[in-house]
Coordinates of C-alpha atoms in Angstrom, one line a residue:
M1 CA -6.2 8.5 -139.7
T2 CA -4.4 6.3 -137.2
A3 CA -4.2 6.9 -133.4
I4 CA -0.8 7.9 -132.2
A5 CA 0.9 6.3 -129.3
L6 CA 0.3 8.4 -126.2
T7 CA 3.4 8.8 -124.0
K8 CA 4.5 11.0 -121.1
S9 CA 5.4 13.7 -123.5
A10 CA 2.0 13.8 -125.4
T11 CA 0.1 17.1 -125.3
E12 CA -3.6 17.5 -124.9
A13 CA -3.9 18.1 -128.6
D14 CA -2.1 14.8 -129.3
F15 CA -4.4 13.2 -126.8
V16 CA -7.6 14.5 -128.4
E17 CA -6.4 13.5 -131.9
S18 CA -5.7 10.0 -130.7
V19 CA -8.9 9.5 -128.8
D20 CA -11.0 10.8 -131.7
C21 CA -9.3 8.2 -133.9
L22 CA -10.1 5.5 -131.4
I23 CA -13.7 6.7 -131.2
I24 CA -14.1 6.5 -135.0
A25 CA -12.6 3.0 -135.0
A26 CA -14.9 2.0 -132.1
D27 CA -11.8 0.7 -130.3
T28 CA -13.3 0.2 -126.9
P29 CA -10.4 -1.8 -125.3
R30 CA -7.8 0.9 -126.1
L31 CA -10.1 3.7 -124.9
T32 CA -10.7 1.8 -121.6
E33 CA -7.0 1.3 -121.2
L34 CA -6.5 5.1 -121.3
L35 CA -8.7 5.3 -118.2
S36 CA -6.0 3.7 -116.0
E37 CA -4.8 6.4 -113.6
E38 CA -1.2 5.3 -114.0
H39 CA -1.2 5.7 -117.8
P40 CA 1.8 7.9 -118.8
V41 CA -0.4 10.3 -120.8
Y42 CA -1.6 11.8 -117.4
S43 CA 2.0 12.4 -116.2
Q44 CA 2.7 16.1 -115.4
K45 CA -0.8 17.1 -116.4
S46 CA -2.8 19.4 -114.1
T47 CA -5.8 18.0 -112.2
A48 CA -8.2 20.0 -114.4
A49 CA -6.5 18.7 -117.6
T50 CA -6.7 15.2 -116.3
A51 CA -10.4 15.6 -115.6
R52 CA -11.0 17.0 -119.1
M53 CA -9.1 14.1 -120.7
R54 CA -10.9 11.4 -118.8
A55 CA -14.2 13.0 -119.4
W56 CA -13.6 13.0 -123.2
I57 CA -12.8 9.3 -123.1
L58 CA -16.0 8.6 -121.2
V59 CA -18.0 10.7 -123.7
G60 CA -16.3 8.7 -126.5
L61 CA -17.3 5.4 -124.9
G62 CA -20.8 6.7 -124.7
R63 CA -20.9 7.4 -128.4
I64 CA -19.7 4.0 -129.4
G65 CA -21.5 2.0 -126.6
L66 CA -20.3 1.4 -123.1
C67 CA -19.2 -2.2 -122.4
H68 CA -19.0 -4.0 -119.1
G69 CA -15.2 -3.7 -119.0
S70 CA -15.6 0.1 -119.0
L71 CA -18.6 0.3 -116.7
I72 CA -16.5 0.1 -113.5
Y73 CA -14.9 3.5 -114.4
V74 CA -18.3 5.1 -114.9
I75 CA -19.7 3.8 -111.6
E76 CA -16.6 4.8 -109.8
E77 CA -16.9 8.3 -111.0
L78 CA -20.6 8.5 -110.1
D79 CA -19.8 7.1 -106.6
T80 CA -16.8 9.1 -105.6
G81 CA -16.3 11.9 -108.2
I82 CA -16.6 15.5 -107.3
E83 CA -15.6 17.2 -110.6
P84 CA -18.9 18.2 -112.3
Y85 CA -17.6 18.0 -115.8
L86 CA -16.2 14.5 -115.3
V87 CA -19.2 13.2 -113.3
A88 CA -21.6 14.4 -115.9
A89 CA -19.6 12.7 -118.6
A90 CA -19.9 9.4 -116.7
A91 CA -23.7 9.9 -116.6
V92 CA -23.7 10.5 -120.3
A93 CA -21.7 7.4 -121.0
L94 CA -24.0 5.3 -118.8
R95 CA -26.9 6.0 -121.1
S96 CA -25.2 3.9 -123.8
Y97 CA -24.9 0.8 -121.7
P98 CA -26.9 -2.1 -123.2
S99 CA -28.9 -2.9 -120.1
K100 CA -30.5 -0.8 -117.3
E101 CA -29.3 -2.4 -114.1
R102 CA -31.5 -1.8 -111.1
T103 CA -28.7 -0.4 -109.1
F104 CA -27.8 2.4 -111.5
A105 CA -30.4 4.8 -110.0
R106 CA -28.7 4.8 -106.6
Y107 CA -25.3 5.7 -108.0
L108 CA -26.9 8.5 -110.1
V109 CA -28.6 10.0 -107.1
H110 CA -25.4 9.8 -105.1
A111 CA -23.6 11.6 -107.9
I112 CA -26.1 14.5 -107.7
E113 CA -25.4 14.6 -103.9
N114 CA -21.7 14.9 -104.6
I115 CA -21.8 17.8 -106.9
R116 CA -25.1 19.7 -106.3
Y117 CA -23.5 22.6 -104.4
H118 CA -20.9 23.2 -107.1
D119 CA -22.9 22.4 -110.3
E120 CA -21.8 24.0 -113.5
P121 CA -22.8 24.2 -117.2
V122 CA -21.3 21.4 -119.4
N123 CA -21.0 20.9 -123.1
Y124 CA -19.5 17.8 -124.8
E125 CA -19.8 18.8 -128.5
R126 CA -16.1 19.6 -128.6
Y127 CA -13.2 18.8 -126.3
G128 CA -13.0 21.0 -123.2
E129 CA -15.5 23.5 -124.5
Y130 CA -17.2 25.6 -121.8
S131 CA -20.9 25.8 -122.1
E132 CA -22.6 29.1 -122.4
D133 CA -26.0 27.5 -121.9
E134 CA -26.6 27.7 -118.2
S135 CA -29.7 25.6 -118.4
R136 CA -27.7 22.5 -119.3
T137 CA -25.6 21.6 -116.2
A138 CA -23.9 18.5 -114.8
V139 CA -26.9 17.8 -112.6
T140 CA -29.2 18.1 -115.7
E141 CA -27.2 15.4 -117.5
I142 CA -27.4 13.1 -114.4
L143 CA -31.2 13.7 -114.2
E144 CA -31.5 12.8 -117.9
S145 CA -29.6 9.6 -117.2
L146 CA -32.1 8.9 -114.4
E147 CA -34.9 9.5 -116.8
W148 CA -33.3 7.1 -119.3
H149 CA -32.9 4.5 -116.5
G150 CA -36.6 4.7 -115.8
A151 CA -36.5 5.7 -112.1
G152 CA -38.4 2.6 -111.2
M153 CA -36.0 1.9 -108.2
L154 CA -36.1 5.4 -106.7
T155 CA -37.2 5.4 -103.1
N156 CA -39.3 7.9 -101.2
D157 CA -36.2 9.4 -99.6
E158 CA -34.5 9.8 -102.9
M159 CA -37.5 11.5 -104.5
T160 CA -37.7 13.8 -101.5
F161 CA -34.0 14.7 -102.1
L162 CA -34.6 15.3 -105.8
R163 CA -37.6 17.6 -105.1
G164 CA -35.2 19.7 -103.1
L165 CA -33.1 20.6 -106.1
P166 CA -33.3 24.1 -107.7
D167 CA -36.4 25.0 -109.7
C168 CA -34.6 24.7 -113.0
H169 CA -34.5 20.9 -112.6
Q170 CA -38.0 20.3 -111.3
E171 CA -39.5 19.7 -114.8
I172 CA -37.4 16.5 -115.1
V173 CA -38.0 15.7 -111.4
S174 CA -41.7 15.8 -111.9
R175 CA -41.5 13.3 -114.8
L176 CA -39.4 11.1 -112.6
A177 CA -41.9 11.3 -109.8
L178 CA -44.6 9.8 -112.0
R179 CA -42.5 6.7 -112.6
A180 CA -40.9 6.2 -109.2
D181 CA -41.8 3.3 -106.9
S182 CA -43.3 4.1 -103.5
H183 CA -41.1 2.2 -101.2
S184 CA -38.6 3.2 -98.6
T185 CA -34.9 2.4 -98.5
S186 CA -32.1 4.4 -97.1
C187 CA -30.7 6.7 -99.9
C188 CA -27.3 6.4 -98.3
E189 CA -27.0 2.7 -99.2
I190 CA -24.6 2.2 -102.1
P191 CA -25.4 -1.1 -103.9
E192 CA -22.7 -3.4 -105.1
I193 CA -22.4 -4.2 -108.8
F194 CA -18.9 -5.6 -108.9
G195 CA -16.9 -8.0 -106.8
R196 CA -15.3 -6.0 -104.0
F197 CA -11.9 -7.6 -104.2
S198 CA -9.6 -9.2 -106.6
L199 CA -6.6 -11.5 -106.4
P200 CA -3.1 -10.2 -107.4
S201 CA -1.5 -11.5 -110.6
G202 CA 2.2 -11.8 -109.8
R203 CA 4.8 -9.6 -108.2
Q204 CA 6.5 -6.9 -110.3
V205 CA 9.3 -6.2 -107.7
N206 CA 12.2 -8.4 -106.7
E207 CA 13.0 -9.2 -103.1
A208 CA 16.2 -7.1 -103.1
A209 CA 14.4 -4.0 -104.2
L210 CA 11.7 -4.5 -101.6
G211 CA 14.3 -5.1 -98.9
A212 CA 15.8 -1.7 -99.6
V213 CA 12.5 0.2 -98.9
L214 CA 12.5 2.3 -95.7
F215 CA 9.5 3.8 -94.0
E216 CA 9.1 6.5 -91.3
D217 CA 6.0 6.4 -89.1
Q218 CA 4.1 9.3 -87.5
D219 CA 6.4 9.3 -84.5
G220 CA 9.6 9.4 -86.6
S221 CA 10.6 5.7 -86.1
V222 CA 12.4 4.3 -89.2
F223 CA 12.1 0.6 -90.3
G224 CA 12.2 -1.5 -93.4
F225 CA 9.3 -3.2 -95.3
R226 CA 10.3 -6.6 -94.0
E227 CA 10.4 -5.4 -90.4
Y228 CA 6.8 -4.2 -90.3
F229 CA 4.9 -6.2 -92.9
R230 CA 6.1 -9.7 -91.9
G231 CA 5.2 -12.0 -89.1
T232 CA 1.4 -11.4 -89.3
S233 CA -1.1 -10.2 -91.8
S234 CA -1.6 -6.5 -92.6
I235 CA -4.3 -4.2 -94.0
V236 CA -2.6 -1.5 -96.1
A237 CA -4.3 1.5 -97.8
F238 CA -3.0 4.7 -99.5
F239 CA -3.7 8.3 -98.9
Y240 CA -2.3 11.8 -98.9
T241 CA -3.1 14.8 -96.7
R242 CA -3.7 17.2 -99.6
C243 CA -6.5 15.1 -101.1
D244 CA -9.6 17.3 -101.7
N245 CA -12.0 14.4 -102.3
P246 CA -13.7 13.5 -99.0
F247 CA -14.8 10.1 -100.5
K248 CA -11.3 8.9 -101.1
C249 CA -8.3 9.6 -98.7
S250 CA -10.2 11.1 -95.8
L251 CA -12.8 8.3 -95.8
T252 CA -10.2 5.7 -96.3
V253 CA -8.3 6.7 -93.1
A254 CA -11.5 7.0 -91.2
K255 CA -12.4 3.4 -92.2
L256 CA -8.9 2.2 -91.0
A257 CA -9.7 3.8 -87.7
N258 CA -13.0 1.8 -87.6
I259 CA -11.1 -1.4 -88.5
Q260 CA -8.7 -0.7 -85.6
R261 CA -11.7 -0.4 -83.2
I262 CA -13.2 -3.6 -84.5
L263 CA -9.9 -5.5 -84.2
Q264 CA -9.4 -4.3 -80.6
K265 CA -12.7 -5.9 -79.6
R266 CA -11.7 -9.3 -81.0
D267 CA -9.5 -11.7 -79.0
L268 CA -7.0 -12.6 -81.7
Q269 CA -4.1 -14.9 -81.1
R270 CA -2.0 -12.9 -83.6
P271 CA -2.7 -9.2 -84.1
V272 CA -3.5 -7.7 -87.5
R273 CA -1.4 -4.7 -88.5
V274 CA -3.1 -1.6 -90.0
A275 CA -1.1 0.9 -92.1
A276 CA -1.7 3.7 -94.5
I277 CA 1.1 4.9 -96.8
T278 CA 1.1 8.4 -98.2
Y279 CA 1.4 9.0 -101.9
D280 CA 3.2 12.3 -101.2
P281 CA 6.1 11.6 -98.8
E282 CA 7.9 14.8 -99.6
F283 CA 5.0 17.0 -98.4
D284 CA 3.5 14.7 -95.8
D285 CA 6.0 14.8 -92.9
T286 CA 5.6 13.0 -89.6
T287 CA 3.6 15.9 -88.0
R288 CA 1.1 16.1 -90.9
I289 CA 0.4 12.4 -91.0
R290 CA 0.1 12.1 -87.2
V291 CA -2.4 15.0 -87.1
Y292 CA -4.3 13.7 -90.2
G293 CA -4.7 10.3 -88.7
A294 CA -5.6 11.5 -85.2
D295 CA -8.3 13.8 -86.6
R296 CA -9.9 10.8 -88.2
G297 CA -9.9 8.5 -85.2
I298 CA -6.6 6.6 -85.5
E299 CA -5.1 5.6 -82.2
F300 CA -1.4 5.0 -83.0
D301 CA 0.3 1.9 -81.5
S302 CA 2.8 -0.7 -82.5
H303 CA 0.3 -2.3 -84.9
T304 CA -1.4 0.8 -86.3
K305 CA 0.6 3.4 -88.2
L306 CA 0.6 6.0 -90.9
L307 CA 3.7 5.8 -93.0
R308 CA 5.8 7.9 -95.3
C309 CA 8.4 6.2 -97.6
I310 CA 11.8 7.8 -97.2
R311 CA 13.5 5.4 -99.6
G312 CA 12.2 3.3 -102.5
M313 CA 8.8 5.0 -103.1
E314 CA 8.9 3.9 -106.7
T315 CA 9.4 0.3 -105.6
V316 CA 6.4 0.6 -103.3
R317 CA 4.2 1.9 -106.1
K318 CA 5.3 -0.9 -108.4
Y319 CA 4.8 -3.5 -105.7
F320 CA 1.2 -2.4 -104.9
R321 CA 0.6 -1.4 -108.6
S322 CA -0.6 1.9 -107.3
G323 CA -3.2 3.7 -109.5
S324 CA -1.9 7.2 -109.2
N325 CA -0.2 9.9 -111.3
F326 CA 1.6 13.2 -110.6
I327 CA 2.4 16.7 -111.6
G328 CA 5.6 17.3 -109.8
S329 CA 5.0 16.0 -106.3
L330 CA 1.3 16.7 -106.5
I331 CA -1.2 13.9 -107.1
N332 CA -3.4 14.7 -110.2
R333 CA -5.4 11.5 -110.0
H334 CA -5.7 8.4 -107.8
R335 CA -8.1 5.7 -107.1
I336 CA -9.4 4.1 -103.9
E337 CA -7.2 1.1 -103.1
A338 CA -6.6 -1.1 -100.1
F339 CA -4.7 -4.4 -99.7
V340 CA -4.4 -7.4 -97.5
L341 CA -0.9 -8.8 -97.0
D342 CA -0.2 -12.3 -95.6
R343 CA 2.4 -13.1 -92.9
S344 CA 5.2 -13.0 -95.5
G345 CA 4.2 -9.6 -96.8
E346 CA 2.7 -10.9 -100.0
I347 CA -0.4 -9.3 -101.4
V348 CA -3.3 -11.8 -101.1
A349 CA -6.3 -9.5 -101.8
T350 CA -6.8 -6.1 -103.5
F351 CA -9.8 -3.8 -103.0
Q352 CA -9.9 -1.1 -105.7
R353 CA -12.1 1.8 -107.0
M354 CA -15.3 1.0 -105.1
R355 CA -15.7 1.7 -101.5
W356 CA -14.7 -1.4 -99.5
D357 CA -16.4 -2.9 -96.5
E358 CA -14.5 -3.0 -93.2
E359 CA -15.8 -6.3 -92.0
E360 CA -15.0 -8.1 -95.3
I361 CA -11.4 -6.8 -95.4
I362 CA -11.0 -7.8 -91.7
E363 CA -12.1 -11.4 -92.4
F364 CA -9.4 -11.7 -95.1
A365 CA -6.7 -10.3 -92.8
V366 CA -7.7 -12.5 -89.8
D367 CA -7.7 -15.6 -91.9
H368 CA -4.2 -14.9 -93.1
A369 CA -3.0 -13.8 -89.7
E370 CA -3.8 -17.3 -88.3
G371 CA -1.3 -18.7 -90.8
C372 CA -0.8 -22.1 -92.3
E373 CA -2.4 -24.1 -89.4
S374 CA -5.7 -22.2 -89.9
V375 CA -5.6 -22.8 -93.6
Q376 CA -4.9 -26.5 -93.1
R377 CA -7.8 -26.8 -90.7
K378 CA -10.1 -25.1 -93.1
N379 CA -8.9 -27.3 -96.0
I380 CA -9.6 -30.4 -93.9
S381 CA -13.0 -29.1 -93.0
H382 CA -13.7 -28.3 -96.6
A383 CA -12.5 -31.8 -97.6
R384 CA -14.8 -33.5 -95.0
S385 CA -17.7 -31.3 -96.2
H386 CA -17.1 -32.3 -99.8
L387 CA -16.8 -36.0 -98.9
R388 CA -20.0 -35.8 -96.9
R389 CA -21.8 -34.1 -99.8
F390 CA -20.4 -36.8 -102.1
F391 CA -21.8 -39.7 -100.1
M392 CA -25.1 -38.0 -99.5
G393 CA -25.4 -37.4 -103.2
L394 CA -24.5 -41.0 -103.9
L395 CA -27.2 -42.2 -101.5
S396 CA -29.7 -40.0 -103.3
I397 CA -28.7 -41.4 -106.7
L398 CA -28.6 -45.2 -105.9
P399 CA -32.3 -45.8 -105.3
P400 CA -33.4 -44.1 -108.5
A401 CA -30.6 -45.9 -110.4
A402 CA -31.8 -49.2 -109.0
V403 CA -35.3 -48.4 -110.1
A404 CA -34.0 -47.4 -113.5
F405 CA -32.1 -50.7 -114.0
F406 CA -34.9 -52.9 -112.7
P407 CA -36.9 -54.4 -115.5
K408 CA -40.2 -52.6 -116.1
C409 CA -41.9 -54.5 -118.8
P410 CA -43.0 -58.2 -119.5
F411 CA -40.6 -58.5 -122.5
C412 CA -37.6 -57.6 -120.3
W413 CA -38.6 -60.3 -117.7
A414 CA -39.2 -62.7 -120.6
A415 CA -35.7 -62.0 -121.9
Y416 CA -34.2 -62.7 -118.5
F417 CA -36.1 -65.9 -117.9
S418 CA -35.6 -67.2 -121.4
A419 CA -31.8 -66.6 -121.3
V420 CA -31.4 -68.2 -117.9
G421 CA -33.7 -71.1 -118.8
L422 CA -32.1 -71.9 -122.1
S423 CA -28.6 -71.8 -120.7
G424 CA -28.9 -73.4 -117.3
L425 CA -32.1 -75.2 -116.6
E426 CA -32.4 -79.0 -116.9
L427 CA -35.6 -79.4 -118.9
A428 CA -35.6 -83.0 -120.0
Y429 CA -38.9 -83.6 -118.3
S430 CA -40.6 -80.6 -120.1
P431 CA -39.2 -80.4 -123.6
W432 CA -42.3 -78.3 -124.6
F433 CA -40.8 -75.4 -122.6
Y434 CA -37.9 -74.8 -125.0
P435 CA -40.1 -73.3 -127.8
V436 CA -41.8 -71.0 -125.2
L437 CA -38.4 -69.7 -124.0
W438 CA -37.2 -69.2 -127.6
F439 CA -40.5 -67.4 -128.4
F440 CA -39.9 -64.9 -125.6
L441 CA -36.3 -64.4 -126.6
C442 CA -37.3 -63.7 -130.2
I443 CA -39.9 -61.2 -129.0
H444 CA -37.1 -59.5 -127.0
V445 CA -34.8 -59.3 -130.0
V446 CA -37.6 -57.9 -132.2
S447 CA -38.6 -55.3 -129.6
S448 CA -35.0 -54.3 -129.2
G449 CA -34.8 -53.8 -132.9
I450 CA -37.9 -51.6 -132.9
R451 CA -36.7 -49.5 -130.0
S452 CA -33.2 -49.1 -131.6
R453 CA -34.9 -47.9 -134.8
T454 CA -37.0 -45.5 -132.8
T455 CA -34.1 -44.1 -130.8
G456 CA -31.5 -44.3 -133.5
K457 CA -29.1 -46.2 -131.2
L458 CA -28.3 -49.9 -132.0
Y459 CA -26.5 -50.9 -128.8
S460 CA -29.4 -52.9 -127.2
F461 CA -30.3 -54.6 -130.5
V462 CA -26.7 -55.7 -131.3
M463 CA -26.3 -57.1 -127.7
A464 CA -29.6 -58.9 -128.0
V465 CA -28.6 -60.6 -131.3
A466 CA -25.1 -61.4 -130.0
G467 CA -26.6 -63.0 -126.8
A468 CA -29.1 -65.0 -128.8
G469 CA -26.4 -66.2 -131.1
L470 CA -24.3 -67.4 -128.3
L471 CA -27.2 -69.5 -127.0
V472 CA -27.7 -71.1 -130.4
L473 CA -24.1 -72.0 -130.8
P474 CA -22.8 -75.2 -129.0
A475 CA -20.3 -73.8 -126.5
G476 CA -19.3 -74.1 -122.9
Q477 CA -20.8 -72.7 -119.7
W478 CA -18.8 -69.4 -119.9
S479 CA -20.4 -68.5 -123.3
K480 CA -23.8 -69.2 -121.8
L481 CA -23.0 -66.8 -118.9
L482 CA -21.8 -64.2 -121.4
A483 CA -25.0 -64.7 -123.3
I484 CA -27.1 -64.0 -120.2
G485 CA -25.0 -60.9 -119.5
L486 CA -25.4 -59.6 -123.1
I487 CA -29.2 -60.2 -123.1
G488 CA -29.7 -58.6 -119.7
T489 CA -27.6 -55.6 -120.6
S490 CA -29.5 -55.3 -123.8
S491 CA -32.7 -55.2 -121.9
L492 CA -31.5 -52.6 -119.4
I493 CA -30.1 -50.3 -122.1
G494 CA -33.2 -50.6 -124.2
S495 CA -35.4 -49.7 -121.2
M496 CA -33.3 -46.7 -120.3
E497 CA -33.2 -45.4 -123.9
H498 CA -36.9 -45.7 -124.1
Q499 CA -37.4 -43.7 -120.8
R500 CA -34.9 -41.1 -122.1
S501 CA -36.8 -40.8 -125.4
R502 CA -40.0 -40.3 -123.5
L503 CA -38.5 -37.6 -121.3
K504 CA -37.1 -35.8 -124.4
T505 CA -40.5 -35.9 -126.1
T506 CA -42.2 -34.6 -123.0
A507 CA -39.6 -31.8 -122.7
R508 CA -40.0 -30.8 -126.3
S509 CA -43.8 -30.7 -126.0
R510 CA -43.5 -28.6 -122.9
S511 CA -41.0 -26.2 -124.6
S512 CA -43.3 -25.9 -127.6
S513 CA -46.3 -25.2 -125.4
E514 CA -44.4 -22.6 -123.4
F515 CA -43.2 -20.9 -126.7
V516 CA -46.7 -20.8 -128.0
C517 CA -47.9 -19.3 -124.7
S518 CA -45.1 -16.7 -124.8
A519 CA -46.0 -15.8 -128.3
D520 CA -49.7 -15.5 -127.4
D521 CA -48.7 -13.2 -124.5
N522 CA -46.6 -11.0 -126.8
E523 CA -49.5 -10.7 -129.2
E524 CA -51.8 -9.7 -126.4
T525 CA -49.4 -7.1 -125.0
P526 CA -50.2 -3.6 -126.5

């Protein structure tokens, strides 16, 4: 059975058939691809149907083994999801991940906080089946994932929260309490597993289409994309007023209000614009977006606006690669997404899915607001820093290198003296010294041969023989100088190879001893 292509016209039955085929084939990449909010299979599906479909994909990934590429969708659901059936499916999928990251416990506890007051029974044996077993709820699934994780990183505050759950969950909570650490950390801290931002990968909209886009702000003023998003950097997020998830649109606009307050306290030469664009311009008129923004702390001015697109909304979605889908004009699914635009209106940073940090996004925007001059200054500063590190590194290398090249044994010294003496000294008054020099040179050649045989490298031995041969042959002064160079280089290479061989032998012996110790430890471990 082959998975069918899922298009906008696919029914839920088509979807289930295709996903089941992908699960049987263990096709993780294609299953993960189906989790993209903008996938056409979610078009014109209800919010409930979209949640069921995504939950079935997560359950399938859990059956074949969750990979790192799919993990972001699971963590996102645990962090911001409010649909019990879908959140519990994410918790089930997490149990198939090959490693138990220390941060998983915080996300699982946060997921319980998100759904505890509207918990419901769940069953994943068949697609969309409603569970009649009220003892197995979404919170139960999350608690079992916590038990799988080990609960070693649960804090006192988190354990106190779990003890406040209904009695039906206390059996699992009591088992968790036996394995929890006794340390204190705020349960509200959400740890970071993934990088907060990513870089864009090319524009999908041409300049003419972007130039045709028109916005209307909360006061009814109309302007184009170029008019507002050029000249300085901008922070842009998406929202819509009918969003029922407090961790997405409402929190996003509240964070933009906080960004506005932070920027007002800074003495910036060039202001940073802040804007939020509604997904739902047909419903979100100027009055609604003005009230929505004001209720969440936005103080509207020329650099801070909430916008509705009155022409070219599809172009805006393509330009920002918006992760959203619709049933009619209603949003059935969207992700958290914020962007930093540079002075020309190009996207330079994207923050998606996970909750972003205001200070981090401000730093990106301020850097790009300062423009090319700031970038050049930073590039020069980085270049100087790299140059300084290069010279400091060079200074740290030269003394050890000098020591390495300096002769360390009597035979090396003998080679130097014998080569120089035989080629350049006037020894008419001491003819007996010639045999002595030749004796030392022979010792050097023999020792080079022995070292080469030991190390398996013949460079030093070949150079020693060639140098000795040049000394024997009647030739001019240049050949004598070449002989000195060959013999000296032979001595240095031989010395360095000998030291390297000793180091490797030492490293192997240490590695062997560590392996033996490790094996002994494993044998002693019950």
